Coordinates of C-alpha atoms in Angstrom, one line a residue:
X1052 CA 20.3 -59.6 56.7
X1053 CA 17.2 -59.4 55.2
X1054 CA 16.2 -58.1 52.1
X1055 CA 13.2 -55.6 52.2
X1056 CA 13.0 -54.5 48.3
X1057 CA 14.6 -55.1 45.5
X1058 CA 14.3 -54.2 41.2
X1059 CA 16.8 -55.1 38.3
X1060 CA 18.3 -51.9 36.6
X1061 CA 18.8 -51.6 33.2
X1062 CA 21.1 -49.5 31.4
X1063 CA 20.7 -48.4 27.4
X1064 CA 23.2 -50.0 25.6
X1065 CA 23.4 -49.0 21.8
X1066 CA 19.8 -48.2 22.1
X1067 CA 18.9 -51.5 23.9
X1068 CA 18.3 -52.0 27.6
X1069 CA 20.6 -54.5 29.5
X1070 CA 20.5 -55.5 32.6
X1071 CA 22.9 -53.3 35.2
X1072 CA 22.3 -54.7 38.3
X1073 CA 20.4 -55.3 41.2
X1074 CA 19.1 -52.5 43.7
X1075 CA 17.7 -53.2 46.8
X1076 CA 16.9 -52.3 50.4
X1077 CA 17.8 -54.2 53.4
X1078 CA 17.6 -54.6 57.2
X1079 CA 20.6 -55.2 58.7
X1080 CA 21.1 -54.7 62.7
X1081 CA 17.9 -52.8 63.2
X1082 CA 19.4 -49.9 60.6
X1083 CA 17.6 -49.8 57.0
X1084 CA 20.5 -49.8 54.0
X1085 CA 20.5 -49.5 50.0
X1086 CA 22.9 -50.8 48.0
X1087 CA 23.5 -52.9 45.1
X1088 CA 24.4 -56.4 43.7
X1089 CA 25.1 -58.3 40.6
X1090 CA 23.9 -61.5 40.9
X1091 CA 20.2 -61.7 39.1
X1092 CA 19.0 -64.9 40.4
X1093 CA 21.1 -65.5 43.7
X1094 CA 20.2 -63.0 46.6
X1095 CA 23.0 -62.0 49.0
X1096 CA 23.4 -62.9 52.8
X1097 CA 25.4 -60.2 54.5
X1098 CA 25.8 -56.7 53.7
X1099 CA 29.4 -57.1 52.6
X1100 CA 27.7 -59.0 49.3
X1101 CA 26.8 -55.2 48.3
X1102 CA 28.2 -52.6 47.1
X1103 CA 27.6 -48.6 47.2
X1104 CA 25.8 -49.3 50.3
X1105 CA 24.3 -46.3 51.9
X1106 CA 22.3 -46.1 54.9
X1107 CA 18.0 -44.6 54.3
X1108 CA 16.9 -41.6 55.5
X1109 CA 13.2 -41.2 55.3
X1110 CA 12.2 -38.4 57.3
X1111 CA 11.2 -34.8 55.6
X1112 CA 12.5 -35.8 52.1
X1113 CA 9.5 -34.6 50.5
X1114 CA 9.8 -30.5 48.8
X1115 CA 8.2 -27.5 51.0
X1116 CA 4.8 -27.0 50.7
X1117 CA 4.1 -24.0 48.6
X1118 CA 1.0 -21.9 49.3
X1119 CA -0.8 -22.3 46.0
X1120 CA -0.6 -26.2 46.2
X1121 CA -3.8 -28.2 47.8
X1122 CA -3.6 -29.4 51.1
X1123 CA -5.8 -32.2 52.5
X1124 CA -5.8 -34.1 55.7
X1125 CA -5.9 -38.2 55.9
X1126 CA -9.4 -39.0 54.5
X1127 CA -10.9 -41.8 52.3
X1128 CA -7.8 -41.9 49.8
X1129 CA -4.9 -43.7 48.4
X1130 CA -1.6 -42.1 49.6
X1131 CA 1.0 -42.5 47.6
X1132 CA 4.4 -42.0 49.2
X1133 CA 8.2 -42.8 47.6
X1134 CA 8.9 -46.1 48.0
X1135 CA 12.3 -47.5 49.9
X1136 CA 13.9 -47.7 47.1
X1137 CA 13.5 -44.3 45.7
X1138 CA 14.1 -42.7 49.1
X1139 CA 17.7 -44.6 49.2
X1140 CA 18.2 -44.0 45.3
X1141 CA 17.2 -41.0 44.4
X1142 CA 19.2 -38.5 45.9
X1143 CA 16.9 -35.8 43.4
X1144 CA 13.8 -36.8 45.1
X1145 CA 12.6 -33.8 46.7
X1146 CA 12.4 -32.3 43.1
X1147 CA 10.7 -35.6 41.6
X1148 CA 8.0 -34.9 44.2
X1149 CA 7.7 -31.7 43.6
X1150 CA 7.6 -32.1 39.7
X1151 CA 4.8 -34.6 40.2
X1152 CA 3.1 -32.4 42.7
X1153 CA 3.1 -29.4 40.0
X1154 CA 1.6 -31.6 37.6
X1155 CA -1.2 -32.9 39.6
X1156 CA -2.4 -29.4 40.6
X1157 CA -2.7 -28.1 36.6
X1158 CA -4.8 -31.8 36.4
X1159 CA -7.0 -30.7 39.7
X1160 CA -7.4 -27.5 37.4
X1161 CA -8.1 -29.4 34.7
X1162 CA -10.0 -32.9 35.3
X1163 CA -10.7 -35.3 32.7
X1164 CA -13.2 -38.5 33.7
X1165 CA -10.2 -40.5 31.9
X1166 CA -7.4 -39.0 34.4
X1167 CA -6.5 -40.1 38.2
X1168 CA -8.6 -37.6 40.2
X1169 CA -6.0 -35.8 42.5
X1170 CA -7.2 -34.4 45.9
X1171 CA -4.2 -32.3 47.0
X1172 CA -1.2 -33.5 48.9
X1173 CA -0.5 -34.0 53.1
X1174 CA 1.5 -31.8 55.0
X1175 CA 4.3 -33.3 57.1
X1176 CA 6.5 -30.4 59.0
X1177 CA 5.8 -27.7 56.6
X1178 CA 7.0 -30.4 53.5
X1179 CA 5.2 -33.0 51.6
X1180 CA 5.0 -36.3 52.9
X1181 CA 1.7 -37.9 50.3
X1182 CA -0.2 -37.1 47.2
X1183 CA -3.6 -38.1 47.5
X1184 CA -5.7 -39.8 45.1
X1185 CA -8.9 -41.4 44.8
X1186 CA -9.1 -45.0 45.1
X1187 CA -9.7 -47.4 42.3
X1188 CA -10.5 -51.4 41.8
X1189 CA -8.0 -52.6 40.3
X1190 CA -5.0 -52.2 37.7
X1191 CA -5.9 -52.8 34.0
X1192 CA -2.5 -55.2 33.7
X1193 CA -4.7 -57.1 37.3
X1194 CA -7.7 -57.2 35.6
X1195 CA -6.7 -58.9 32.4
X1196 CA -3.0 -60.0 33.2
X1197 CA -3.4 -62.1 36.5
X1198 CA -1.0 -64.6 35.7
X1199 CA 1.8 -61.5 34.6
X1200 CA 2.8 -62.8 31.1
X1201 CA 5.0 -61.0 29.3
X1202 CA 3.6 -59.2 26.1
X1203 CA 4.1 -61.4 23.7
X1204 CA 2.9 -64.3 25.9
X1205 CA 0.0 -62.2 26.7
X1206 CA -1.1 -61.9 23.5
X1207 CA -0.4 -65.6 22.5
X1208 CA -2.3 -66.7 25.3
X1209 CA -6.2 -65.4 24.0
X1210 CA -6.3 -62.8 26.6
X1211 CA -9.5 -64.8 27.7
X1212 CA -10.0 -62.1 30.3
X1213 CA -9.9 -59.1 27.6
X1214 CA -13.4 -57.9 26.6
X1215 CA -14.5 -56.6 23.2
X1216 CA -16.6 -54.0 25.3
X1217 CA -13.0 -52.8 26.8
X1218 CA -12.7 -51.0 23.1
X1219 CA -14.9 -48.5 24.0
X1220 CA -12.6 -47.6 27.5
X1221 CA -9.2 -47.9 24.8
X1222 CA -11.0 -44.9 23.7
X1223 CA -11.4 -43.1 26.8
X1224 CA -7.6 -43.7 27.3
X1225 CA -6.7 -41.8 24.3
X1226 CA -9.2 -38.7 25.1
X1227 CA -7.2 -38.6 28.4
X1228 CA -3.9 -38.3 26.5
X1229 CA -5.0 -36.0 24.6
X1230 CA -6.7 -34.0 27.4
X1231 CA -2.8 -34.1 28.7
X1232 CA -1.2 -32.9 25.7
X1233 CA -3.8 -29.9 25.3
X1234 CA -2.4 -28.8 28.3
X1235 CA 1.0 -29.3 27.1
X1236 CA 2.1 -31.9 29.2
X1237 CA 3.4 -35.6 28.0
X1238 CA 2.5 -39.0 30.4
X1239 CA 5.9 -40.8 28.9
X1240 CA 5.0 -43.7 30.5
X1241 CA 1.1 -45.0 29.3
X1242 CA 0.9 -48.9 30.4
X1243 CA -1.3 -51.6 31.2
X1244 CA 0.4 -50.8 35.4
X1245 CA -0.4 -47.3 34.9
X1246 CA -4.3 -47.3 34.3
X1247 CA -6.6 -48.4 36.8
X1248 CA -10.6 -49.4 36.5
X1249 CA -13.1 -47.5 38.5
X1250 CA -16.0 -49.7 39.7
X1251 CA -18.3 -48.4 37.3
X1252 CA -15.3 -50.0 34.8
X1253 CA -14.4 -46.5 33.7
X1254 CA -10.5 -47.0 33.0
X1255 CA -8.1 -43.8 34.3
X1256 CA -4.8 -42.7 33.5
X1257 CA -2.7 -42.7 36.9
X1258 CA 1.3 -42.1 37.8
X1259 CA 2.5 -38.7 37.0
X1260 CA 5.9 -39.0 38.1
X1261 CA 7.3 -39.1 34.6
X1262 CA 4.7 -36.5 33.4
X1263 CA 6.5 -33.9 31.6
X1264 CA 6.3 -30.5 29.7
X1265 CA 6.6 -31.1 26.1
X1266 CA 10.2 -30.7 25.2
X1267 CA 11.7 -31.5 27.9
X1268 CA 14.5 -33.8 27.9
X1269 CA 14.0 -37.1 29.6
X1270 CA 17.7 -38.1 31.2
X1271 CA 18.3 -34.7 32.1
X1272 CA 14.8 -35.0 34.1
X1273 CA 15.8 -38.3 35.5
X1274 CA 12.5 -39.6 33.9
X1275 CA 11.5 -43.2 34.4
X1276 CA 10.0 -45.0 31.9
X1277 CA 8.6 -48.8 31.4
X1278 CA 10.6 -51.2 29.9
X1279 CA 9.3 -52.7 26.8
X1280 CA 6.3 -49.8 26.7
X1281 CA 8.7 -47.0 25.0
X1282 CA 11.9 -46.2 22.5
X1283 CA 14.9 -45.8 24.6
X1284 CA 16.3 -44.1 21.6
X1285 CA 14.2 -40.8 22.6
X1286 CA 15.1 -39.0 25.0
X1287 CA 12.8 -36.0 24.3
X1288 CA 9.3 -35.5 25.8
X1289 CA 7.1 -35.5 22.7
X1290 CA 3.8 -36.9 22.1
X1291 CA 4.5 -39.1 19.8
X1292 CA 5.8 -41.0 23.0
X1293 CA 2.4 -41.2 24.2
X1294 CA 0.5 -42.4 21.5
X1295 CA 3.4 -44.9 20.3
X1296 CA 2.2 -46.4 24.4
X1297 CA -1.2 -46.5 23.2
X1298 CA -1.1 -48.2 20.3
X1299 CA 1.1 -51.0 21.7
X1300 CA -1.8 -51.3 24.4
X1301 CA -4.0 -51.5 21.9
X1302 CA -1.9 -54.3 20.2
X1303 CA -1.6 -55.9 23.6
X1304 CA -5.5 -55.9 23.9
X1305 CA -6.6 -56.8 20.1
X1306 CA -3.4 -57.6 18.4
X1307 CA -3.5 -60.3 16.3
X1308 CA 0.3 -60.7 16.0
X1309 CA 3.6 -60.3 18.3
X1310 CA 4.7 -59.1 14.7
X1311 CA 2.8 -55.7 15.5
X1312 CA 4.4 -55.0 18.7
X1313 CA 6.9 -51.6 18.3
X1314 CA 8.8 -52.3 21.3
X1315 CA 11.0 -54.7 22.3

């Protein structure tokens, strides 16, 4: 058996996340399977080591084109499809694409130089099977955070790699949210992962999965958000949750103490 993907889940326990288990994708006799496991640090051998196992289905899981969305053809772009994992475990997934389609078309609308620009989406046997996006250098968490530290590690380390020049693109990040929230939508998930560098070094909001209309309530949404970059407490799309992201990048950047971190 070979394991293709995997992630830890984490489940909110008295407002804290613990880990839940492990959920992963596997090849197993030429067939592709999900399932899940307990063990964090040993992997499993043989698909009897699993349990809700269920076998993937990838084809035509994406929602029906609809006739005012933006249709594009394979060009110069990133594609961004589900990955195995969400195809095996989220059986709502055809409504997360379509959410996140929905969204990008009021941003097309609605550009902001600060925003992911958004070229439409490709067309797969009348359903959606990409969103298409412009490409960009790098992630901000790449650019600064090679080595992957942790956030308190991070900012212990003297971020030798963060500039004092990057202030002014901090800034840019914030117009962007706020260009979101003018047009009554929330980002609920604003991290170092989820803003990439042009190659002018013009930093951009990007992944609008968990994008939401203000007021909307996150678990009944089946809204994903970043461990350790948000309050697992609220469960409400507000924009508070946006700029309470920002300003623990901005403490991530130029903090001067783990002391002023919010989030856990």
């Amino acid at each position: 058996m070979e394991i293709i993907q995997s992630a830890e889940a984490f489940k909110v326990v008295g407002n804290k996340l613990k880990f839940h288990c492990v959920k992963g994708v596997v090849r197993h006799n030429d067939s592709v399977y999900f399932g899940k496991w307990k063990h964090r640090r040993r992997s499993p051998v043989d698909l009897s080591e699993l349990y809700d196992v269920k076998r993937v289905e990838t084809d035509d899981r994406g929602p029906r084109v609809q006739p005012s969305w933006t249709i594009v053809s394979e060009q110069s772009c990133y594609i961004k499809t589900p990955s195995l994992l969400d195809y095996a475990g989220a059986p709502d997934l055809e409504r997360r694409i379509l959410r996140e389609v929905e969204t990008c078309e009021i941003l097309r609308s609605h550009p902001h130089p600060h925003i992911a620009s958004y070229y439409g989406c490709l067309e797969t046997r009348g359903r959606v099977s990409g969103l298409c996006f412009k490409n960009y250098v790098a992630t901000l968490a790449g650019k600064v955070n090679p080595q992957h530290l942790n956030k308190y590690a991070f900012l212990l380390s003297g971020r030798p790699l963060v500039e004092d020049a990057m202030k002014a693109q901090l800034g840019g990040i914030l117009s962007g949210i706020q260009h979101l929230h003018s047009l009554g939508l929330v980002h609920n998930d604003i991290t170092p992962a989820n803003i990439m560098l042009e190659e002018d070094g013009t930093w951009v909001i990007i992944d609008f999965d968990s994008c939401r209309h203000m007021g909307e309530v996150l678990r009944d949404t089946g809204t994903k958000r970043t461990h350790g970059w948000h309050d697992p407490g609220v469960t409400v799309s507000f924009e508070k949750n946006d700029l309470d992201a920002y300003f623990e990048l901005r403490t991530w950047l130029f903090g001067s103490s783990v002391d002023e971190f919010m989030f856990q």
